[in-house]
Every structure is written in structure tokens, then in C-alpha cells.
mmCIF file of C-alpha atoms in Angstrom:
data_model
loop_
_atom_site.group_PDB
_atom_site.id
_atom_site.type_symbol
_atom_site.label_atom_id
_atom_site.label_comp_id
_atom_site.label_asym_id
_atom_site.label_seq_id
_atom_site.Cartn_x
_atom_site.Cartn_y
_atom_site.Cartn_z
ATOM 1 C CA ASP A 1 -17.635 -22.462 10.798
ATOM 2 C CA LYS A 2 -16.888 -21.731 14.442
ATOM 3 C CA TRP A 3 -13.191 -22.478 14.103
ATOM 4 C CA LEU A 4 -12.732 -19.651 11.633
ATOM 5 C CA GLU A 5 -11.651 -16.778 13.857
ATOM 6 C CA PRO A 6 -12.110 -13.162 12.624
ATOM 7 C CA PRO A 7 -8.446 -12.785 11.511
ATOM 8 C CA VAL A 8 -8.914 -15.802 9.237
ATOM 9 C CA TRP A 9 -11.963 -14.219 7.669
ATOM 10 C CA ASP A 10 -9.878 -11.090 7.104
ATOM 11 C CA PHE A 11 -7.284 -13.260 5.366
ATOM 12 C CA VAL A 12 -9.906 -14.912 3.146
ATOM 13 C CA GLU A 13 -11.343 -11.532 2.191
ATOM 14 C CA LEU A 14 -7.912 -10.224 1.233
ATOM 15 C CA LEU A 15 -7.136 -13.415 -0.663
ATOM 16 C CA VAL A 16 -10.242 -12.929 -2.771
ATOM 17 C CA LYS A 17 -9.216 -9.324 -3.444
ATOM 18 C CA SER A 18 -5.774 -10.433 -4.529
ATOM 19 C CA LEU A 19 -7.222 -13.113 -6.799
ATOM 20 C CA ARG A 20 -9.330 -10.486 -8.527
ATOM 21 C CA GLU A 21 -6.144 -8.668 -9.501
ATOM 22 C CA LYS A 22 -4.858 -11.756 -11.355
ATOM 23 C CA THR A 23 -6.151 -11.920 -14.910
ATOM 24 C CA GLU A 24 -3.710 -14.379 -16.458
ATOM 25 C CA GLU A 25 -4.300 -18.115 -16.188
ATOM 26 C CA ALA A 26 -0.689 -18.692 -15.104
ATOM 27 C CA ASP A 27 -1.163 -16.298 -12.193
ATOM 28 C CA LEU A 28 -4.327 -18.074 -11.116
ATOM 29 C CA ASP A 29 -2.638 -21.474 -11.382
ATOM 30 C CA THR A 30 0.136 -20.352 -9.056
ATOM 31 C CA ILE A 31 -2.153 -18.768 -6.473
ATOM 32 C CA LEU A 32 -4.666 -21.603 -6.427
ATOM 33 C CA LYS A 33 -1.933 -24.245 -6.132
ATOM 34 C CA THR A 34 0.126 -22.550 -3.428
ATOM 35 C CA THR A 35 -2.637 -20.913 -1.416
ATOM 36 C CA LEU A 36 -5.756 -23.023 -1.776
ATOM 37 C CA GLY A 37 -4.047 -26.377 -2.247
ATOM 38 C CA GLY A 38 -5.607 -27.295 -5.574
ATOM 39 C CA TYR A 39 -7.825 -26.262 -8.467
ATOM 40 C CA THR A 40 -9.767 -27.598 -11.432
ATOM 41 C CA ARG A 41 -9.451 -26.420 -15.012
ATOM 42 C CA LYS A 42 -13.167 -25.729 -15.077
ATOM 43 C CA SER A 43 -13.051 -23.561 -11.966
ATOM 44 C CA VAL A 44 -10.134 -21.545 -13.347
ATOM 45 C CA ARG A 45 -11.864 -20.977 -16.678
ATOM 46 C CA GLU A 46 -15.065 -19.942 -14.944
ATOM 47 C CA TYR A 47 -13.123 -17.546 -12.760
ATOM 48 C CA ILE A 48 -11.280 -16.024 -15.739
ATOM 49 C CA SER A 49 -14.584 -15.552 -17.525
ATOM 50 C CA LEU A 50 -16.011 -13.784 -14.500
ATOM 51 C CA LEU A 51 -12.920 -11.574 -14.253
ATOM 52 C CA ARG A 52 -13.205 -10.570 -17.902
ATOM 53 C CA ARG A 53 -16.834 -9.547 -17.427
ATOM 54 C CA GLN A 54 -15.895 -7.559 -14.337
ATOM 55 C CA GLN A 55 -13.031 -5.880 -16.197
ATOM 56 C CA TYR A 56 -15.344 -4.850 -19.014
ATOM 57 C CA ASP A 57 -17.776 -3.316 -16.509
ATOM 58 C CA MET A 58 -14.892 -1.523 -14.769
ATOM 59 C CA GLN A 59 -13.634 -0.133 -18.075
ATOM 60 C CA GLN A 60 -17.088 1.227 -18.841
ATOM 61 C CA SER A 61 -17.311 2.838 -15.402
ATOM 62 C CA PHE A 62 -13.818 4.262 -15.759
ATOM 63 C CA SER A 63 -14.702 5.865 -19.096
ATOM 64 C CA GLN A 64 -17.678 7.588 -17.501
ATOM 65 C CA GLU A 65 -15.627 8.750 -14.503
ATOM 66 C CA LEU A 66 -12.925 10.069 -16.827
ATOM 67 C CA GLN A 67 -15.401 12.438 -18.451
ATOM 68 C CA LEU A 68 -16.160 13.909 -15.032
ATOM 69 C CA SER A 69 -12.599 13.958 -13.796
ATOM 70 C CA GLN A 70 -11.532 16.871 -16.010
ATOM 71 C CA THR A 71 -14.017 19.174 -14.283
ATOM 72 C CA GLU A 72 -12.855 17.918 -10.899
ATOM 73 C CA ARG A 73 -9.212 18.419 -11.858
ATOM 74 C CA GLU A 74 -9.917 22.011 -12.854
ATOM 75 C CA ALA A 75 -11.590 22.643 -9.488
ATOM 76 C CA LEU A 76 -8.739 21.038 -7.554
ATOM 77 C CA SER A 77 -6.168 23.020 -9.546
ATOM 78 C CA THR A 78 -7.504 26.222 -7.981
ATOM 79 C CA LEU A 79 -6.441 25.137 -4.476
ATOM 80 C CA THR A 80 -3.757 27.202 -2.797
ATOM 81 C CA ASN A 81 -0.507 25.657 -1.592
ATOM 82 C CA GLU A 82 -1.709 26.067 1.983
ATOM 83 C CA GLN A 83 -4.881 24.114 1.209
ATOM 84 C CA LYS A 84 -2.904 21.374 -0.559
ATOM 85 C CA THR A 85 -0.619 21.080 2.471
ATOM 86 C CA ARG A 86 -3.592 20.599 4.804
ATOM 87 C CA ILE A 87 -4.974 17.886 2.512
ATOM 88 C CA VAL A 88 -1.848 15.905 1.632
ATOM 89 C CA PHE A 89 -0.214 16.162 5.056
ATOM 90 C CA PHE A 90 -3.469 15.498 6.902
ATOM 91 C CA SER A 91 -2.159 12.344 8.653
ATOM 92 C CA PRO A 92 0.409 13.033 11.375
ATOM 93 C CA SER A 93 3.858 11.460 11.256
ATOM 94 C CA GLU A 94 4.020 9.652 14.564
ATOM 95 C CA GLY A 95 6.822 7.499 15.932
ATOM 96 C CA GLU A 96 6.514 7.824 19.694
ATOM 97 C CA GLU A 97 4.512 4.660 20.332
ATOM 98 C CA ALA A 98 5.748 1.084 20.246
ATOM 99 C CA GLY A 99 4.594 -1.284 17.527
ATOM 100 C CA GLU A 100 5.660 -4.606 16.088
ATOM 101 C CA VAL A 101 6.157 -4.230 12.327
ATOM 102 C CA ALA A 102 6.994 -1.348 9.983
ATOM 103 C CA LEU A 103 5.565 -1.715 6.481
ATOM 104 C CA LEU A 104 8.173 0.024 4.318
ATOM 105 C CA LEU A 105 6.515 1.036 1.050
ATOM 106 C CA GLY A 106 8.459 0.777 -2.186
ATOM 107 C CA SER A 107 9.023 3.312 -4.938
ATOM 108 C CA ASP A 108 11.809 4.091 -7.395
ATOM 109 C CA PRO A 109 15.402 4.014 -6.041
ATOM 110 C CA SER A 110 15.501 7.784 -5.539
ATOM 111 C CA CYS A 111 13.162 7.298 -2.559
ATOM 112 C CA TRP A 112 14.838 4.254 -0.979
ATOM 113 C CA GLN A 113 17.351 6.101 1.195
ATOM 114 C CA GLU A 114 14.733 8.451 2.628
ATOM 115 C CA ARG A 115 12.173 5.748 3.356
ATOM 116 C CA CYS A 116 14.705 3.229 4.685
ATOM 117 C CA SER A 117 16.135 5.902 6.989
ATOM 118 C CA ALA A 118 12.660 6.461 8.439
ATOM 119 C CA ALA A 119 12.192 2.722 9.035
ATOM 120 C CA ALA A 120 15.656 2.480 10.586
ATOM 121 C CA GLU A 121 14.791 5.350 12.950
ATOM 122 C CA LEU A 122 11.834 3.330 14.249
ATOM 123 C CA TYR A 123 13.863 0.148 14.594
ATOM 124 C CA PHE A 124 16.826 1.682 16.417
ATOM 125 C CA ALA A 125 14.442 3.577 18.715
ATOM 126 C CA GLY A 126 12.883 0.260 19.704
ATOM 127 C CA LYS A 127 9.504 1.152 18.203
ATOM 128 C CA VAL A 128 9.315 -1.894 15.872
ATOM 129 C CA LYS A 129 10.797 -5.393 15.908
ATOM 130 C CA TYR A 130 10.525 -6.126 12.186
ATOM 131 C CA ILE A 131 10.669 -4.175 8.930
ATOM 132 C CA MET A 132 8.714 -5.402 5.899
ATOM 133 C CA PRO A 133 9.949 -3.702 2.701
ATOM 134 C CA THR A 134 7.226 -4.150 0.118
ATOM 135 C CA GLY A 135 7.261 -3.762 -3.671
ATOM 136 C CA GLY A 136 7.712 -6.039 -6.660
ATOM 137 C CA VAL A 137 8.494 -3.482 -9.363
ATOM 138 C CA CYS A 138 12.095 -3.927 -10.550
ATOM 139 C CA TRP A 139 14.593 -1.089 -11.025
ATOM 140 C CA GLU A 140 18.248 -0.879 -11.989
ATOM 141 C CA TYR A 141 20.263 -0.442 -8.813
ATOM 142 C CA ASN A 142 24.016 -0.768 -8.323
ATOM 143 C CA GLY A 143 24.469 -2.305 -11.757
ATOM 144 C CA SER A 144 21.709 -4.931 -11.612
ATOM 145 C CA MET A 145 17.938 -5.204 -11.500
ATOM 146 C CA ARG A 146 16.381 -5.232 -8.036
ATOM 147 C CA SER A 147 12.802 -5.389 -6.890
ATOM 148 C CA GLU A 148 11.807 -2.526 -4.621
ATOM 149 C CA ALA A 149 11.683 -4.881 -1.634
ATOM 150 C CA ASP A 150 15.092 -6.439 -2.302
ATOM 151 C CA GLY A 151 16.674 -3.081 -3.106
ATOM 152 C CA MET A 152 15.427 -1.567 0.138
ATOM 153 C CA ARG A 153 16.575 -4.662 2.017
ATOM 154 C CA GLU A 154 20.070 -3.981 0.694
ATOM 155 C CA VAL A 155 19.848 -0.357 1.858
ATOM 156 C CA LEU A 156 18.589 -1.432 5.299
ATOM 157 C CA LEU A 157 21.465 -3.902 5.674
ATOM 158 C CA GLY A 158 23.868 -1.076 4.893
ATOM 159 C CA MET A 159 22.302 0.905 7.723
ATOM 160 C CA GLY A 160 22.993 -1.882 10.197
ATOM 161 C CA ILE A 161 19.541 -3.474 10.340
ATOM 162 C CA PRO A 162 19.928 -7.244 11.050
ATOM 163 C CA ASP A 163 18.885 -9.432 8.121
ATOM 164 C CA GLU A 164 16.688 -11.637 10.325
ATOM 165 C CA VAL A 165 14.307 -8.759 11.101
ATOM 166 C CA ILE A 166 13.861 -7.761 7.423
ATOM 167 C CA LEU A 167 10.852 -9.472 5.823
ATOM 168 C CA PRO A 168 10.747 -8.597 2.073
ATOM 169 C CA GLU A 169 7.445 -8.707 0.186
ATOM 170 C CA ASN A 170 8.133 -8.949 -3.563
ATOM 171 C CA GLU A 171 4.691 -8.993 -5.196
ATOM 172 C CA ALA A 172 3.009 -5.595 -4.744
ATOM 173 C CA ARG A 173 2.980 -3.123 -7.623
ATOM 174 C CA THR A 174 0.777 -0.335 -6.222
ATOM 175 C CA THR A 175 0.144 1.256 -2.838
ATOM 176 C CA MET A 176 -3.117 -0.667 -2.561
ATOM 177 C CA GLU A 177 -1.338 -3.929 -3.353
ATOM 178 C CA ASN A 178 1.294 -3.079 -0.723
ATOM 179 C CA MET A 179 -1.439 -3.403 1.903
ATOM 180 C CA ILE A 180 -2.997 -6.542 0.440
ATOM 181 C CA TYR A 181 0.242 -8.481 0.102
ATOM 182 C CA CYS A 182 1.640 -7.240 3.419
ATOM 183 C CA SER A 183 -1.522 -8.475 5.106
ATOM 184 C CA LEU A 184 -0.899 -11.913 3.614
ATOM 185 C CA GLN A 185 2.731 -11.767 4.756
ATOM 186 C CA LEU A 186 1.689 -10.814 8.289
ATOM 187 C CA TYR A 187 -0.743 -13.704 8.371
ATOM 188 C CA ARG A 188 1.719 -16.254 6.983
ATOM 189 C CA ARG A 189 4.553 -15.132 9.228
ATOM 190 C CA PHE A 190 2.729 -14.373 12.469
ATOM 191 C CA HIS A 191 -0.895 -15.497 11.981
ATOM 192 C CA TYR A 192 -1.510 -12.017 13.395
ATOM 193 C CA ALA A 193 -0.460 -13.343 16.800
ATOM 194 C CA ASN A 194 1.209 -10.689 18.963
ATOM 195 C CA ILE A 195 0.720 -8.107 16.220
ATOM 196 C CA GLN A 196 -1.319 -5.184 17.510
ATOM 197 C CA THR A 197 0.278 -2.048 16.049
ATOM 198 C CA VAL A 198 1.727 -1.594 12.569
ATOM 199 C CA TYR A 199 3.614 1.418 11.252
ATOM 200 C CA VAL A 200 3.238 2.475 7.621
ATOM 201 C CA VAL A 201 6.546 4.053 6.549
ATOM 202 C CA THR A 202 6.805 6.079 3.364
ATOM 203 C CA SER A 203 7.666 9.532 2.025
ATOM 204 C CA PRO A 204 5.896 12.415 3.826
ATOM 205 C CA GLY A 205 3.750 13.382 0.835
ATOM 206 C CA HIS A 206 2.649 9.783 0.352
ATOM 207 C CA LEU A 207 1.785 9.155 3.995
ATOM 208 C CA THR A 208 -1.872 10.218 4.236
ATOM 209 C CA ARG A 209 -3.055 8.098 1.303
ATOM 210 C CA SER A 210 -0.982 5.128 2.472
ATOM 211 C CA VAL A 211 -2.418 5.256 6.000
ATOM 212 C CA VAL A 212 -5.952 5.531 4.602
ATOM 213 C CA LEU A 213 -5.455 2.428 2.457
ATOM 214 C CA ALA A 214 -3.807 0.528 5.320
ATOM 215 C CA LYS A 215 -6.746 1.227 7.624
ATOM 216 C CA HIS A 216 -9.152 0.115 4.924
ATOM 217 C CA LEU A 217 -7.347 -3.036 3.753
ATOM 218 C CA LEU A 218 -5.394 -4.391 6.715
ATOM 219 C CA PRO A 219 -7.278 -6.410 9.371
ATOM 220 C CA HIS A 220 -9.337 -4.051 11.454
ATOM 221 C CA HIS A 221 -8.007 -5.274 14.788
ATOM 222 C CA LEU A 222 -4.610 -3.754 13.930
ATOM 223 C CA ARG A 223 -3.755 -0.230 15.026
ATOM 224 C CA ILE A 224 -2.245 1.694 12.105
ATOM 225 C CA LEU A 225 0.286 4.480 12.629
ATOM 226 C CA GLY A 226 2.105 6.481 9.965
ATOM 227 C CA TYR A 227 5.726 7.595 9.956
ATOM 228 C CA GLY A 228 7.403 9.808 7.381
ATOM 229 C CA GLY A 229 10.776 10.187 9.061
ATOM 230 C CA SER A 230 12.377 12.901 11.145
ATOM 231 C CA ALA A 231 12.353 15.281 8.134
ATOM 232 C CA TYR A 232 8.534 15.132 7.855
ATOM 233 C CA ALA A 233 7.911 18.684 9.085
ATOM 234 C CA GLN A 234 10.623 20.184 6.888
ATOM 235 C CA ILE A 235 9.268 18.496 3.753
ATOM 236 C CA ARG A 236 5.694 19.431 4.685
ATOM 237 C CA ASP A 237 6.665 23.086 4.958
ATOM 238 C CA HIS A 238 8.871 23.311 1.839
ATOM 239 C CA TRP A 239 7.423 20.915 -0.767
ATOM 240 C CA GLN A 240 6.386 23.790 -3.076
ATOM 241 C CA GLU A 241 10.021 24.829 -3.603
ATOM 242 C CA THR A 242 10.792 22.138 -6.201
ATOM 243 C CA GLN A 243 8.929 21.257 -9.365
ATOM 244 C CA LYS A 244 9.075 17.504 -8.661
ATOM 245 C CA SER A 245 7.581 17.835 -5.177
ATOM 246 C CA SER A 246 4.939 20.266 -6.400
ATOM 247 C CA ALA A 247 3.815 17.872 -9.124
ATOM 248 C CA PHE A 248 3.714 14.961 -6.676
ATOM 249 C CA VAL A 249 1.649 16.837 -4.079
ATOM 250 C CA SER A 250 -0.818 18.014 -6.731
ATOM 251 C CA GLY A 251 -1.210 14.409 -7.877
ATOM 252 C CA GLU A 252 -1.780 13.256 -4.295
ATOM 253 C CA VAL A 253 -4.567 15.820 -3.884
ATOM 254 C CA PHE A 254 -6.414 14.295 -6.820
ATOM 255 C CA ARG A 255 -5.777 10.717 -5.636
ATOM 256 C CA LEU A 256 -7.069 11.529 -2.154
ATOM 257 C CA HIS A 257 -10.115 13.148 -3.714
ATOM 258 C CA SER A 258 -10.724 9.865 -5.525
ATOM 259 C CA LEU A 259 -10.504 7.918 -2.246
ATOM 260 C CA ILE A 260 -13.077 10.250 -0.691
ATOM 261 C CA ASP A 261 -15.421 9.674 -3.637
ATOM 262 C CA ARG A 262 -15.040 5.893 -3.218
ATOM 263 C CA GLY A 263 -15.777 5.984 0.501
ATOM 264 C CA PHE A 264 -12.279 5.087 1.708
ATOM 265 C CA LEU A 265 -11.908 8.418 3.494
ATOM 266 C CA GLU A 266 -14.153 11.033 5.015
ATOM 267 C CA ASP A 267 -13.934 14.485 3.508
ATOM 268 C CA ILE A 268 -10.940 16.531 4.666
ATOM 269 C CA GLU A 269 -11.507 20.062 5.922
ATOM 270 C CA TYR A 270 -9.102 22.500 4.261
#
């Protein structure tokens, strides 16, 4: 229909993607009631049946890919640290240009201070008006369980960020879901009006993959910038000095390789 503007089509596409992630009938009930305004038992059952068939096909494909992945892992394990740096830190950490919203990606509490500090840098520099902490996985924090989004909101408040500019997203459980659910939040909150530039804020070693997924899954009219904080260069140059960072960067190399294979990203020269 003519009244469906391109951003609405983007929303519908993302809604369908999010529905495909829901395999339990209770999840479908909630989404269909709150988002589509109604459902029938028959339609839900048909959709669950379709999902189960799709899951079976995906499991078969995954088993085949797993047989190949060991060879690929062995090849990737021969990369030098310099080559890994060029791959994982391929996306620049920007922060000079003005945007509207910072998508603050969740992780375990050990990363909250670092990532929240990066988002706060953008806010206090006047580069963004809103911060959207995203993540629904719950962790123990300060004696109680907190979702990633709510935990980071608490950290942001402690840094002096006003509560009214913090827009928590409490559903996402993966980096890909961060983008899907944040897109829905952007639509529901702003209808994409006056939103032209979005920052993706995360740890330096996680930035390239996050920006790739944001560009692939967020509406294409948005300009996507990445920001890993003022310590980006230091972490980029010294990640190999700790076992934890080394393991993480090696894992990111393989995950980026997977995105290239799936067409999310062009091959990276290293």
C-alpha cells in the first residue's frame, strides 16, 4: 500500500525476523497480541509448525558447516597477531560526528564500566542525545539480579547521565538481537523521525562485528558509526598481552570469518 513508507517496511521485515527467533507458543502469544493486535490459535500452530521445520533444516545445515569449520579454524589459527589486529580492529572508533542515539551493547558486568564510559563520553561531548543500553541476559550485580540493560542504566546514572535520556532495551540476548530489538525500540520511540545517525558503542574488540551487524539489520537510511571509547587505540595495540583478550580476539576472527561467508561483510584485507 502507498501509505506504507520505507521505514515501516523495514520495521515489518525486522518484526518477521524477531518472530522467527521465538519458538515457544507463549512467546508467540505475547508478540502477536502486543505487536500485531491479535492472533488465532490456528495461525499460531501453523507458524510453530513452520518454525520447527525451519529449525530442523538449520540444524542439518549447521552439522554440515561444523564438519568444515575445523579446517577453517586450523587455517585461522595460523594468523599472526598483526593480522588478527587488522581483522578485528578493521572498523574505526569514531566519535567526532554528531548523532542522535548511542546503542550501548550489553555483556557481562565486567564490561559495563568500560562500555558505559564510552557512551558517556559521547553524551557529554554532545554527540548523542539518547543512550539505549541493550541486553536481556541477567547477571548478579550489587547483590541482586540485573538485566544487562538495567545494570548499565544503573552505571550510567552513577556517571551523571539523566534518567530521561536512557532508553533500556531488555529483550536482546545476542549481538544480532541487539540490532533487531533496538530497531524496534527506535521505531516505537521515534518512528525513525529525526534519527539519521546512530552510534554503536561496545568494547574495542567487539566493535567491527557489531558495526557490520548494525549496518545489515538496522534500517538502511540510518548512518551507522562505531565507538569503542577513548582507550580504543591502547586496547587495539596491547590486546595480546592478556590471555582473556587474546582468546576473545581469536574468537572474533572466527566470527567475522563466518559473517564474510554469509555475505554480511566483504572480505577483509590483512
